[in-house]
Coordinates of C-alpha atoms and ligand atoms in Angstrom, one line a residue:
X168 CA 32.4 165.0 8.1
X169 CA 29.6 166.4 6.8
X170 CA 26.3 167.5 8.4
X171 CA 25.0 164.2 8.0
X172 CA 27.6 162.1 8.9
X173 CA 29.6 161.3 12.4
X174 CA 33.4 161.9 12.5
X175 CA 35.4 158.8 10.9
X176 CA 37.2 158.5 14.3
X177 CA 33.8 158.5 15.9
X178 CA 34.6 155.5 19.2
X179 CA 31.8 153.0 19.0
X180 CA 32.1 149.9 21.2
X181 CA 30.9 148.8 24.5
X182 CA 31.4 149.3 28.5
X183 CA 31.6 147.1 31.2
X184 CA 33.3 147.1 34.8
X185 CA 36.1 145.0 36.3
X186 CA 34.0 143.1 39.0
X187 CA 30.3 143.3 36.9
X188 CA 32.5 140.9 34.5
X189 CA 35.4 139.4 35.6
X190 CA 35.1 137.0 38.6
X191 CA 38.3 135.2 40.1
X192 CA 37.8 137.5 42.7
X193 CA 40.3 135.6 44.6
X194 CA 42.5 134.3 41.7
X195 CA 46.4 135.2 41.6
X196 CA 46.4 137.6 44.5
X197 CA 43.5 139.4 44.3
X198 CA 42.0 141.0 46.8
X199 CA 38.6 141.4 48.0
X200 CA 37.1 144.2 47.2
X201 CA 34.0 146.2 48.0
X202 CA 31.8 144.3 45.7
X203 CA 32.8 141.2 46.8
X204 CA 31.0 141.7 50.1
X205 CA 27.4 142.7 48.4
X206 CA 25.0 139.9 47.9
X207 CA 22.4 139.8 45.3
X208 CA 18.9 141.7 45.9
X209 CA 15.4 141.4 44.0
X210 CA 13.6 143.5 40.9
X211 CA 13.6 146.7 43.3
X212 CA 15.6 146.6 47.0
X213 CA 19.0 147.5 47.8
X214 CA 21.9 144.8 48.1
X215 CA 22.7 143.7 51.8
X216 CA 26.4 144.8 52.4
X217 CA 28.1 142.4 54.5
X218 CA 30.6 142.7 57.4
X219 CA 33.2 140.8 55.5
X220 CA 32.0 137.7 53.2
X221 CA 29.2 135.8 55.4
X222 CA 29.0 132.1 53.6
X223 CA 25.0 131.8 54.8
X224 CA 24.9 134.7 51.4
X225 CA 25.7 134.2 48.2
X226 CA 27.4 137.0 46.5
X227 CA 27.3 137.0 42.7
X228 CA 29.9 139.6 41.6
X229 CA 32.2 136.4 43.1
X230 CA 32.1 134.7 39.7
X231 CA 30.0 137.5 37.6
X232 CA 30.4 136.1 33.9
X233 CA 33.9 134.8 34.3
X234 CA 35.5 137.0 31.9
X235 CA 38.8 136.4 33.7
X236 CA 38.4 133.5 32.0
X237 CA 36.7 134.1 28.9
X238 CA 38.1 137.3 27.7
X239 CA 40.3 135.7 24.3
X240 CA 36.4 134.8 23.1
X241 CA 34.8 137.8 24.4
X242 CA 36.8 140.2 22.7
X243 CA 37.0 138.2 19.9
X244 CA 33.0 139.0 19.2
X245 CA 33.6 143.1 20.7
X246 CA 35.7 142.7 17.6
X247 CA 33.2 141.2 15.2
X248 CA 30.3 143.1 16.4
X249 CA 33.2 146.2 15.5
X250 CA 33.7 147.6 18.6
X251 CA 36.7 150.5 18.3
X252 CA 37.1 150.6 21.6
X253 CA 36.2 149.1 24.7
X254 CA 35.4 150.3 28.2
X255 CA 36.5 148.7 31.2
X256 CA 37.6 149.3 34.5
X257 CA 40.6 147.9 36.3
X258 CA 40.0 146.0 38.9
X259 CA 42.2 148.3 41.8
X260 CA 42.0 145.2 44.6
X261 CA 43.8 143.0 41.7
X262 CA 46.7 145.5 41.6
X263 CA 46.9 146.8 45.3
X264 CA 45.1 143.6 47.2
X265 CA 44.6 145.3 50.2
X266 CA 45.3 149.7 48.9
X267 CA 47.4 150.3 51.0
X268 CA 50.5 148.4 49.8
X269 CA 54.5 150.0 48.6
X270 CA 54.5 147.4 45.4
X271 CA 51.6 146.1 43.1
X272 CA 50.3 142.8 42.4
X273 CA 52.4 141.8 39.7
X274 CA 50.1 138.9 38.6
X275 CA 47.1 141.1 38.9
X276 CA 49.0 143.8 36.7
X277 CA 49.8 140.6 33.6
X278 CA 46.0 140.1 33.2
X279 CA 45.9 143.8 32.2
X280 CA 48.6 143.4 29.7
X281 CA 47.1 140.4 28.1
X282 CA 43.3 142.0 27.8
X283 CA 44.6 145.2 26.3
X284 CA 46.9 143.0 23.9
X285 CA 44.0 140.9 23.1
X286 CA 41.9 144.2 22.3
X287 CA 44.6 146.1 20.2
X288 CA 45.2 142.9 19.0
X289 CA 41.6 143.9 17.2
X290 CA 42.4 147.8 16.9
X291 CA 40.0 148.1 20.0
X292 CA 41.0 151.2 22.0
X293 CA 40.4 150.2 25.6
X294 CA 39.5 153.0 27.4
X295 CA 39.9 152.2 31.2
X296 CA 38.5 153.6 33.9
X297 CA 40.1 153.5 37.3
X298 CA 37.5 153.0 39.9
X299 CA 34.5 151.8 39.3
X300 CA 32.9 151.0 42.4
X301 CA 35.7 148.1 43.2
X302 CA 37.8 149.9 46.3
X303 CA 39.8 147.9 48.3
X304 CA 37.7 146.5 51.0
X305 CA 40.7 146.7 53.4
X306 CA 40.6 150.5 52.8
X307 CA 37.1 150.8 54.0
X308 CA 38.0 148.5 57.3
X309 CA 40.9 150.2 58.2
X310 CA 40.8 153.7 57.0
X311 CA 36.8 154.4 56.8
X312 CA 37.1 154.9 53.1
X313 CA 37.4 158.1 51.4
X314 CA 36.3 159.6 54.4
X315 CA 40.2 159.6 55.1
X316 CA 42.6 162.0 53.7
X317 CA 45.0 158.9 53.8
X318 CA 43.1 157.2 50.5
X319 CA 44.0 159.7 48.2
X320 CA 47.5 158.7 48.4
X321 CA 47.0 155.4 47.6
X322 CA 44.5 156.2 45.0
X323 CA 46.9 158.0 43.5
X324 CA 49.5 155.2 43.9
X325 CA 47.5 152.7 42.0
X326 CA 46.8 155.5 39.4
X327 CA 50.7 156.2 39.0
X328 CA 51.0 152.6 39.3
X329 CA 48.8 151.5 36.0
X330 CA 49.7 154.7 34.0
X331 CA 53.1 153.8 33.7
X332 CA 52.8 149.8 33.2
X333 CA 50.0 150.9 30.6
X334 CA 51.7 154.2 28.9
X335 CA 51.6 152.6 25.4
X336 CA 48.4 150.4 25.5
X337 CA 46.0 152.6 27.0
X338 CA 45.4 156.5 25.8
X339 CA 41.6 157.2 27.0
X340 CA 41.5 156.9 31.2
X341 CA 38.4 158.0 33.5
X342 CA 38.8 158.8 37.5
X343 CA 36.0 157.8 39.0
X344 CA 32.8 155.8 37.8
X345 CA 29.4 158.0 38.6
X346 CA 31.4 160.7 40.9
X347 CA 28.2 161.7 41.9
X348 CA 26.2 159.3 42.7
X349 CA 26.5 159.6 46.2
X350 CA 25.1 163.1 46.1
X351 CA 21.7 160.9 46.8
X352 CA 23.9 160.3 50.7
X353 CA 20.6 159.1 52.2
X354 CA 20.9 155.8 49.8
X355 CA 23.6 153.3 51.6
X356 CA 24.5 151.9 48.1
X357 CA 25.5 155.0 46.8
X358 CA 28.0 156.1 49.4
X359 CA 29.8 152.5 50.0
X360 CA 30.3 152.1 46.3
X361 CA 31.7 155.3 45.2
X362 CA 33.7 155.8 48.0
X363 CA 33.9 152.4 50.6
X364 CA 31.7 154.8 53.5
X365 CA 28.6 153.1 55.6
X366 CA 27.4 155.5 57.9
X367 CA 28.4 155.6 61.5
X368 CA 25.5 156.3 64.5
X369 CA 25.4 160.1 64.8
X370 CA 27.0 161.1 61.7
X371 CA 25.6 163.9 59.1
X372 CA 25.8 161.3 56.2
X373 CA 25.6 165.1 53.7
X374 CA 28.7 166.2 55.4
X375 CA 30.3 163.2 54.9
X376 CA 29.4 162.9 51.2
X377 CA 30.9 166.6 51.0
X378 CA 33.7 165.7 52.5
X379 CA 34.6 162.4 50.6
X380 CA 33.6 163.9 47.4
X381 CA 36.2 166.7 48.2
X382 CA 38.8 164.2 48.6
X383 CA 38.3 161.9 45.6
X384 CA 37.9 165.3 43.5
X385 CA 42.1 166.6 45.1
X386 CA 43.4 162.4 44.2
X387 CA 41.5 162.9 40.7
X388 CA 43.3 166.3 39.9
X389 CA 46.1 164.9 41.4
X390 CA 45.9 161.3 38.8
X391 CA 45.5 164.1 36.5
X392 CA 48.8 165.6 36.6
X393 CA 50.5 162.1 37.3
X394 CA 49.0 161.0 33.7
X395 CA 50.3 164.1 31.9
X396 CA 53.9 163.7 32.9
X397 CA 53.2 159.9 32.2
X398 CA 52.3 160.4 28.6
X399 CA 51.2 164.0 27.7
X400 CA 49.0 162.6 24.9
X401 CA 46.6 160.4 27.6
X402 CA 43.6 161.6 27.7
X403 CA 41.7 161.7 31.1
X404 CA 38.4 162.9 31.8
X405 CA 35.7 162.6 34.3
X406 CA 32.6 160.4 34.4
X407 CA 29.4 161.4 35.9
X408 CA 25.7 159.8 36.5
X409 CA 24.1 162.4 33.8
X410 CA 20.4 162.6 34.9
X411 CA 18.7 165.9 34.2
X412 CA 16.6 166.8 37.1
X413 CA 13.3 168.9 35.3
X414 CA 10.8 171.2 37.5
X415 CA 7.2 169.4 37.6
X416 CA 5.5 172.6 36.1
X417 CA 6.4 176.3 35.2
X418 CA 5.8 177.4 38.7
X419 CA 8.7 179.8 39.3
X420 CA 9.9 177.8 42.9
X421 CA 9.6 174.4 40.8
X422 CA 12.2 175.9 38.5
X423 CA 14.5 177.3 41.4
X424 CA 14.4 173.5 43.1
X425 CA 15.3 172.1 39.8
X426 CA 18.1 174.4 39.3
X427 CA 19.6 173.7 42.5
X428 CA 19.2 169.9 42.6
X429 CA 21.6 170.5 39.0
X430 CA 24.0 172.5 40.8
X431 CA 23.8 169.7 43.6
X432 CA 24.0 166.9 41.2
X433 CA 26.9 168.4 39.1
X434 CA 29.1 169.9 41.6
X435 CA 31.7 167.5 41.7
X436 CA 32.1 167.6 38.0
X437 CA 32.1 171.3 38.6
X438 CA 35.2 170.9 40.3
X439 CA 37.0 168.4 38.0
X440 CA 36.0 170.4 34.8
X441 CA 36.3 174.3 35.7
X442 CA 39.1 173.3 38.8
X443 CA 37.2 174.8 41.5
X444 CA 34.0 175.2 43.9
X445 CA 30.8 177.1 42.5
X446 CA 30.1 180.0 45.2
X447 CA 26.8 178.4 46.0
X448 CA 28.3 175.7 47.4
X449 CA 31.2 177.4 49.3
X450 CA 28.3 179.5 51.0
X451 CA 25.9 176.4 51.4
X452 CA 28.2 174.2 53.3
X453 CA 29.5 176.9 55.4
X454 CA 25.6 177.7 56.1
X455 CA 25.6 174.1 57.1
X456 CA 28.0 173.8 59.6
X457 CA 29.6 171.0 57.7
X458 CA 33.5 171.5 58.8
X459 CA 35.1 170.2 56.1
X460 CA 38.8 169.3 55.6
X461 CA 39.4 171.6 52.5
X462 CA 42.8 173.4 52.7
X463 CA 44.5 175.9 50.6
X464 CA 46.1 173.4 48.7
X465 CA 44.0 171.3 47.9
X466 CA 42.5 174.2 46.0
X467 CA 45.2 174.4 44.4
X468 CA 45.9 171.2 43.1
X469 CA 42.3 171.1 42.1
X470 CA 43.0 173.9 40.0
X471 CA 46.0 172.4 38.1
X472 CA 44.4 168.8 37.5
X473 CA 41.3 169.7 35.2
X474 CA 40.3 167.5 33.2
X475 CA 40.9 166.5 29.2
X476 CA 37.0 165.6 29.0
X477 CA 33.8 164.5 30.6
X478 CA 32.7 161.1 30.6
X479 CA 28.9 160.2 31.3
X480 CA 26.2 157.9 31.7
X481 CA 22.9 158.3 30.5
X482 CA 20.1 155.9 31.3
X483 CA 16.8 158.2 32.5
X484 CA 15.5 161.9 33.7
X485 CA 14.2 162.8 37.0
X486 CA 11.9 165.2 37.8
X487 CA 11.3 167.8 41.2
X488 CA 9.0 170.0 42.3
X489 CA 9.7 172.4 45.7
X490 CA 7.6 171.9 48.7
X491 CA 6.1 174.3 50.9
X492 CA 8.6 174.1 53.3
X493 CA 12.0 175.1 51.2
X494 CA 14.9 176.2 53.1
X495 CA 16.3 179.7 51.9
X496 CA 18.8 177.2 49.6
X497 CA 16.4 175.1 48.3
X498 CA 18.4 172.2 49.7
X499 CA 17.8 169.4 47.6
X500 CA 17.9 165.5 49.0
X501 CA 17.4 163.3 45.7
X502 CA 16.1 160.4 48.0
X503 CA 13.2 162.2 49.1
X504 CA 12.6 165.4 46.3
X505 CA 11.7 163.3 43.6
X506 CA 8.6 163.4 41.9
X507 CA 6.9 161.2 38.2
X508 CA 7.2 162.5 35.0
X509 CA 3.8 161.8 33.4
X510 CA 5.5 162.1 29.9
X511 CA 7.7 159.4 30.0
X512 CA 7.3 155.4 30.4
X513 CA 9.5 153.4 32.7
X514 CA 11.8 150.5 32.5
X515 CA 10.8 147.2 34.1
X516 CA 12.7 148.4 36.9
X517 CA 11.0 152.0 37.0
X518 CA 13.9 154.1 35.3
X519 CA 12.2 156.7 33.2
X520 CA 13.3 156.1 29.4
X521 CA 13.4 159.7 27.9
X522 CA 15.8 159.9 24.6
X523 CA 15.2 163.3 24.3
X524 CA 16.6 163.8 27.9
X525 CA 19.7 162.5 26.0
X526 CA 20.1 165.5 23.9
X527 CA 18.7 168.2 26.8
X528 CA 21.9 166.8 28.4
X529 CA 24.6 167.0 25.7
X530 CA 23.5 170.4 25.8
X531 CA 23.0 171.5 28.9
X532 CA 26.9 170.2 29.5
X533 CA 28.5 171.8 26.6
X534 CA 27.1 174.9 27.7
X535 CA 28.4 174.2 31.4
X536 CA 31.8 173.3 30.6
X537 CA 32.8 173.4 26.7
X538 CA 35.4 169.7 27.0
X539 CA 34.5 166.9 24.3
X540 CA 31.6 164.9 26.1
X541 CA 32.2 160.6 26.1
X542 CA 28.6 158.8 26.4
X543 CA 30.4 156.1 28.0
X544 CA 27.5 154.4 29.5
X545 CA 23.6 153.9 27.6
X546 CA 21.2 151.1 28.2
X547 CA 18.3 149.4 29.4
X548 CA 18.0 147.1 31.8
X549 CA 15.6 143.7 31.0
X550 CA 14.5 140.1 31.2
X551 CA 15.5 138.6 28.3
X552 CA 14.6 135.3 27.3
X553 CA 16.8 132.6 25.5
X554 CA 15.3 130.7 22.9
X555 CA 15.4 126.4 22.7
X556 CA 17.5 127.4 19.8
X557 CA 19.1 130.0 21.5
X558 CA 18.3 132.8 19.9
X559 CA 17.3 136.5 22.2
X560 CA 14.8 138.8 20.4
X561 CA 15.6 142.1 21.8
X562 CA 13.4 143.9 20.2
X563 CA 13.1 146.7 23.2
X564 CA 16.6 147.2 23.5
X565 CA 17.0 147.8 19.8
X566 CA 14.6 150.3 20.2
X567 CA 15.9 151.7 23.7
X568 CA 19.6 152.4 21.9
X569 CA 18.0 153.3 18.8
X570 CA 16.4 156.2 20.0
X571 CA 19.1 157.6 22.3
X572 CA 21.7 157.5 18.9
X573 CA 19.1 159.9 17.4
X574 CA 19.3 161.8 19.9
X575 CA 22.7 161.9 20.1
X576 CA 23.2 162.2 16.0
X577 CA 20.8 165.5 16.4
X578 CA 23.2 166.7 19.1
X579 CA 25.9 166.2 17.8
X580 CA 24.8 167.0 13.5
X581 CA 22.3 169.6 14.5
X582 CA 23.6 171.4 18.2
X583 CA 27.4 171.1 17.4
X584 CA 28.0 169.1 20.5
X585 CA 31.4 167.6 20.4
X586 CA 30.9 163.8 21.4
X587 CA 34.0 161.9 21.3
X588 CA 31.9 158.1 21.2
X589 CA 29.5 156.1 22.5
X590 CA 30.1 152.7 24.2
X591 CA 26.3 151.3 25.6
X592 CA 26.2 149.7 28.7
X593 CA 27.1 146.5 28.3
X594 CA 29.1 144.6 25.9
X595 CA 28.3 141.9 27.2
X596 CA 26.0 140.9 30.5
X597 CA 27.2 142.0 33.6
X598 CA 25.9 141.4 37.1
X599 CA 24.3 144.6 37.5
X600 CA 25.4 147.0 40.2
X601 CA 22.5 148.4 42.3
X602 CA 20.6 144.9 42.7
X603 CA 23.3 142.3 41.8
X604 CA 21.0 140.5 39.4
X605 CA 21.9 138.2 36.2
X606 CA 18.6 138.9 35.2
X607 CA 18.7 142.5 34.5
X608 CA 20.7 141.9 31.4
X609 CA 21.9 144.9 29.2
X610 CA 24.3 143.2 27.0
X611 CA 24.8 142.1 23.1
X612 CA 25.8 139.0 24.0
X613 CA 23.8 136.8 26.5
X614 CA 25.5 134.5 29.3
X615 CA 23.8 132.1 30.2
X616 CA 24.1 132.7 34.1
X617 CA 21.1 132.8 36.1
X618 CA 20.6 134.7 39.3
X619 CA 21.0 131.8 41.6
X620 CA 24.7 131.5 39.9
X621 CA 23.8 128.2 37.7
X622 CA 23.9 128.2 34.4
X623 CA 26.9 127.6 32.0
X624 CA 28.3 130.3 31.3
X625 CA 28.4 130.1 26.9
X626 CA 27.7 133.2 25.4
X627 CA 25.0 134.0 22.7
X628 CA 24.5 136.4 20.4
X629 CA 21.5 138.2 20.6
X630 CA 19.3 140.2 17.9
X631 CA 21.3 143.4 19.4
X632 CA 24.5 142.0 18.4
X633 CA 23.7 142.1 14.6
X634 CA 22.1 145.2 14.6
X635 CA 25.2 147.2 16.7
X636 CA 27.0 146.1 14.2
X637 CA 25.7 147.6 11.5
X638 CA 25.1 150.6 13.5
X639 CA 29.0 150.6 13.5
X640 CA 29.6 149.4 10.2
X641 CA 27.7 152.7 8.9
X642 CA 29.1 155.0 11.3
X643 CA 25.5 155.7 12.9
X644 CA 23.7 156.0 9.6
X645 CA 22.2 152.9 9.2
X646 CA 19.9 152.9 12.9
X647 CA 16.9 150.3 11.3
X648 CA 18.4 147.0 10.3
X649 CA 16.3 144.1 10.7
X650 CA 18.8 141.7 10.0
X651 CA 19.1 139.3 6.8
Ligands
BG6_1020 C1 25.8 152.7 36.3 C2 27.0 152.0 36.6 O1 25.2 153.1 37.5 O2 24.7 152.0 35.7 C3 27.1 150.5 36.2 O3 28.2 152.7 36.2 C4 25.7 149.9 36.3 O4 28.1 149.9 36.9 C5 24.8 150.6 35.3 O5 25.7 148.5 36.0 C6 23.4 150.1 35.3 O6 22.9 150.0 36.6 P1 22.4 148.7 37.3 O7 22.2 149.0 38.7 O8 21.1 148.4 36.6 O9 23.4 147.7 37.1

């Protein structure tokens, strides 16, 4: 490699998630999961989570874009666009219907084998992550979610369970999708998706936050260890919702709140990177009264199951500013601290685009925690339109991923930053998480599915696809094709 160029074994390709995708959410055994009982929302509210599955709602993660189905012709164009690897999760509900069975889902575990032989198949390295807001739903009716210690054995369970059936097939794993999303604890999506928890009457939802992000941080060290006597050569990392949080201005307790709502955002991949609890927070939550369930051991084990690397998102930056009523902490709440950035524009659905914020980030984590960083999530959200002759100019999403790569190329040419690849969210469209719309595509390829759940389901290629692929096709050098 030279200054100029990326490392030959550079992984391009593309990321989705188990039930954005797949659909058959009932097929061969599968079990329902929590996604299956979140119905779709509009442009900007929340999903409505459902006591079960109510038929007066229609719940479009049900079908998604059937790639159950469709994955032989899906992969087939991951493959032509160049993809070396592919990002997806595995849907845990398909291999433990209910969590908290002794054996798997042996049916659930054969659609594994024949997506990761159709990608290697291809030479696409799938690179799987192992819960991606898909928990059992059973586990969050019966056991209250990660809010019980019990989860982290069968978390670990399905973890033991996929490593082994998957030893050869799959080298690159992740724990957990966007760890810390559910540091914003105020926002019921956030919480019931990374770790199957709605709030009970009376209960400190920040306590409970600590306390299941302490748990899932002890069964990720622990799926850790499990992998390394598996197959010492996987490779298992983290994956975090990287979002820089800047001060509004230069004004000395702007810059303190900023700094904390970091340390707030990034604690848990504190703990899975360095293998244990910054002193801030030890003193903070004692301050606090929270009473956790953190024992000696578990300290330990945290200890012994670092991780190989860090896996992130990347979409948009936020931006704080301290009030005149801080605590002596400067306790940050991200659904209430937040403040605009007048610098940067805003997606359609009011995420801040700021490439730059990209690089501020590669750097800022290298500095924290010096493991080979994964982009394994980049994108923008939009309405796209099919043509009569079904053609999709994305013109904005060419841009969007354009200039994030230069920021990344600049990090990674000019800072030094080791970045092991960079897979965009999506490969393909997905039903998207936080408002269960068709119409907030992100993918290369379009499907034609509309919110309602009509539409065909054929896939199209749009302007994206072509240009992707000469992205990959010259290893990042070539970032302006226009097509022939
Ligand atoms: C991340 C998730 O939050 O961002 C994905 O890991 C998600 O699952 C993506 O789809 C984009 O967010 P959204 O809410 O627009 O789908």
């Amino acid at each position: 490699m030279t200054n100029q160029e990326l490392p030959n074994n550079f992984l391009w390709g593309g990321a989705v998630a188990a039930h954005q995708v797949e659909g058959a959410y009932e097929e061969v055994g599968k079990g329902l999961s929590v996604a299956d009982v979140m119905t779709s929302a509009g442009n900007r509210s929340e999903r409505t989570i459902t006591t079960g599955i109510d038929p007066s709602y229609f719940y479009p993660n049900h079908e998604a874009v059937d790639f159950y189905h469709h994955y032989p012709e899906d992969v087939k164009l991951f493959a032509e666009m160049g993809f070396k690897c592919f990002r997806t999760s595995i849907a845990w509900s398909r291999i433990f219907p209910q969590g908290d069975e002794e054996e798997p889902n042996e049916d659930g575990l054969k659609f594994y084998d024949r997506l990761f032989a159709e990608c290697l198949k291809y030479n696409i390295e799938p690179v799987v992550t192992l819960s991606h807001f898909e928990m059992p739903y059973h586990l969050v009716t019966e056991y209250g979610g990660f809010r019980n210690r019990k989860v982290i054995t069968f978390f670990t369970r399905f973890a033991e369970t996929v490593f082994k059936r998957y030893r050869n097939q799959v080298k690159y794993w992740l724990t957990f999708n966007e760890i810390n999303n559910q540091v914003n604890y105020d926002r019921e999506f956030t919480l019931f998706t990374n770790s199957g928890i709605k709030i009970h009457n009376g209960e400190n939802p920040e306590a409970v936050m600590y306390q299941a992000g302490h748990y899932e941080t002890v069964a990720s060290a622990l799926a850790v260890q499990i992998a390394h006597q598996i197959n010492p050569d996987f490779q298992v990392g983290a994956m975090i919702a990287m979002t820089p949080v800047y001060p509004a201005s230069n004004k000395p307790q702007d810059i303190l709140k900023a700094q904390r709502a970091m340390q707030t955002r990034y604690w848990l991949s504190d703990v899975q990177v360095l293998g244990s609890y910054p002193q801030w927070l030890v003193n903070y939550q004692k301050a606090k009264k929270f009473n956790l369930d953190i024992t000696e051991e578990d300290l330990a084990i945290l200890k012994k199951g670092t991780v190989d690397y860090l896996g992130l998102s990347y979409y948009m930056s936020f931006t704080t500013a301290a009030s005149d009523k801080e605590d002596e902490f400067y306790s940050y709440n991200e659904a209430t601290d937040l403040v605009k950035n007048n610098y940067v524009p805003k997606s359609d659905w009011g995420w801040q685009i700021d490439p730059e914020g990209l690089r501020y980030s590669l750097n800022w984590l290298n500095d924290r925690y010096h493991v080979p960083l994964f982009i394994v999530e980049n994108g923008i959200g939009a309405i796209d339109h099919l043509t009569k002759d079904h053609q999709v100019h994305d013109q904005y999403r060419i841009d969007y991923l354009r200039s994030h790569i230069k920021q990344m190329k600049l990090s990674i040419l000019k800072d030094g930053i080791p970045v092991m690849g960079y897979t965009p969210w999506s490969a393909i469209d997905i039903v998207s998480a936080s408002t269960g719309q068709l119409s907030k595509r992100y993918g290369f390829i379009y499907v034609d599915r509309n919110d309602d759940g009509s539409g065909s389901l054929q896939r199209f290629k749009k302007d994206s696809f072509a240009w992707y692929q000469r992205v990959i096709e010259s290893n990042g050098a070539d970032l302006n094709y226009e097509g022939d």
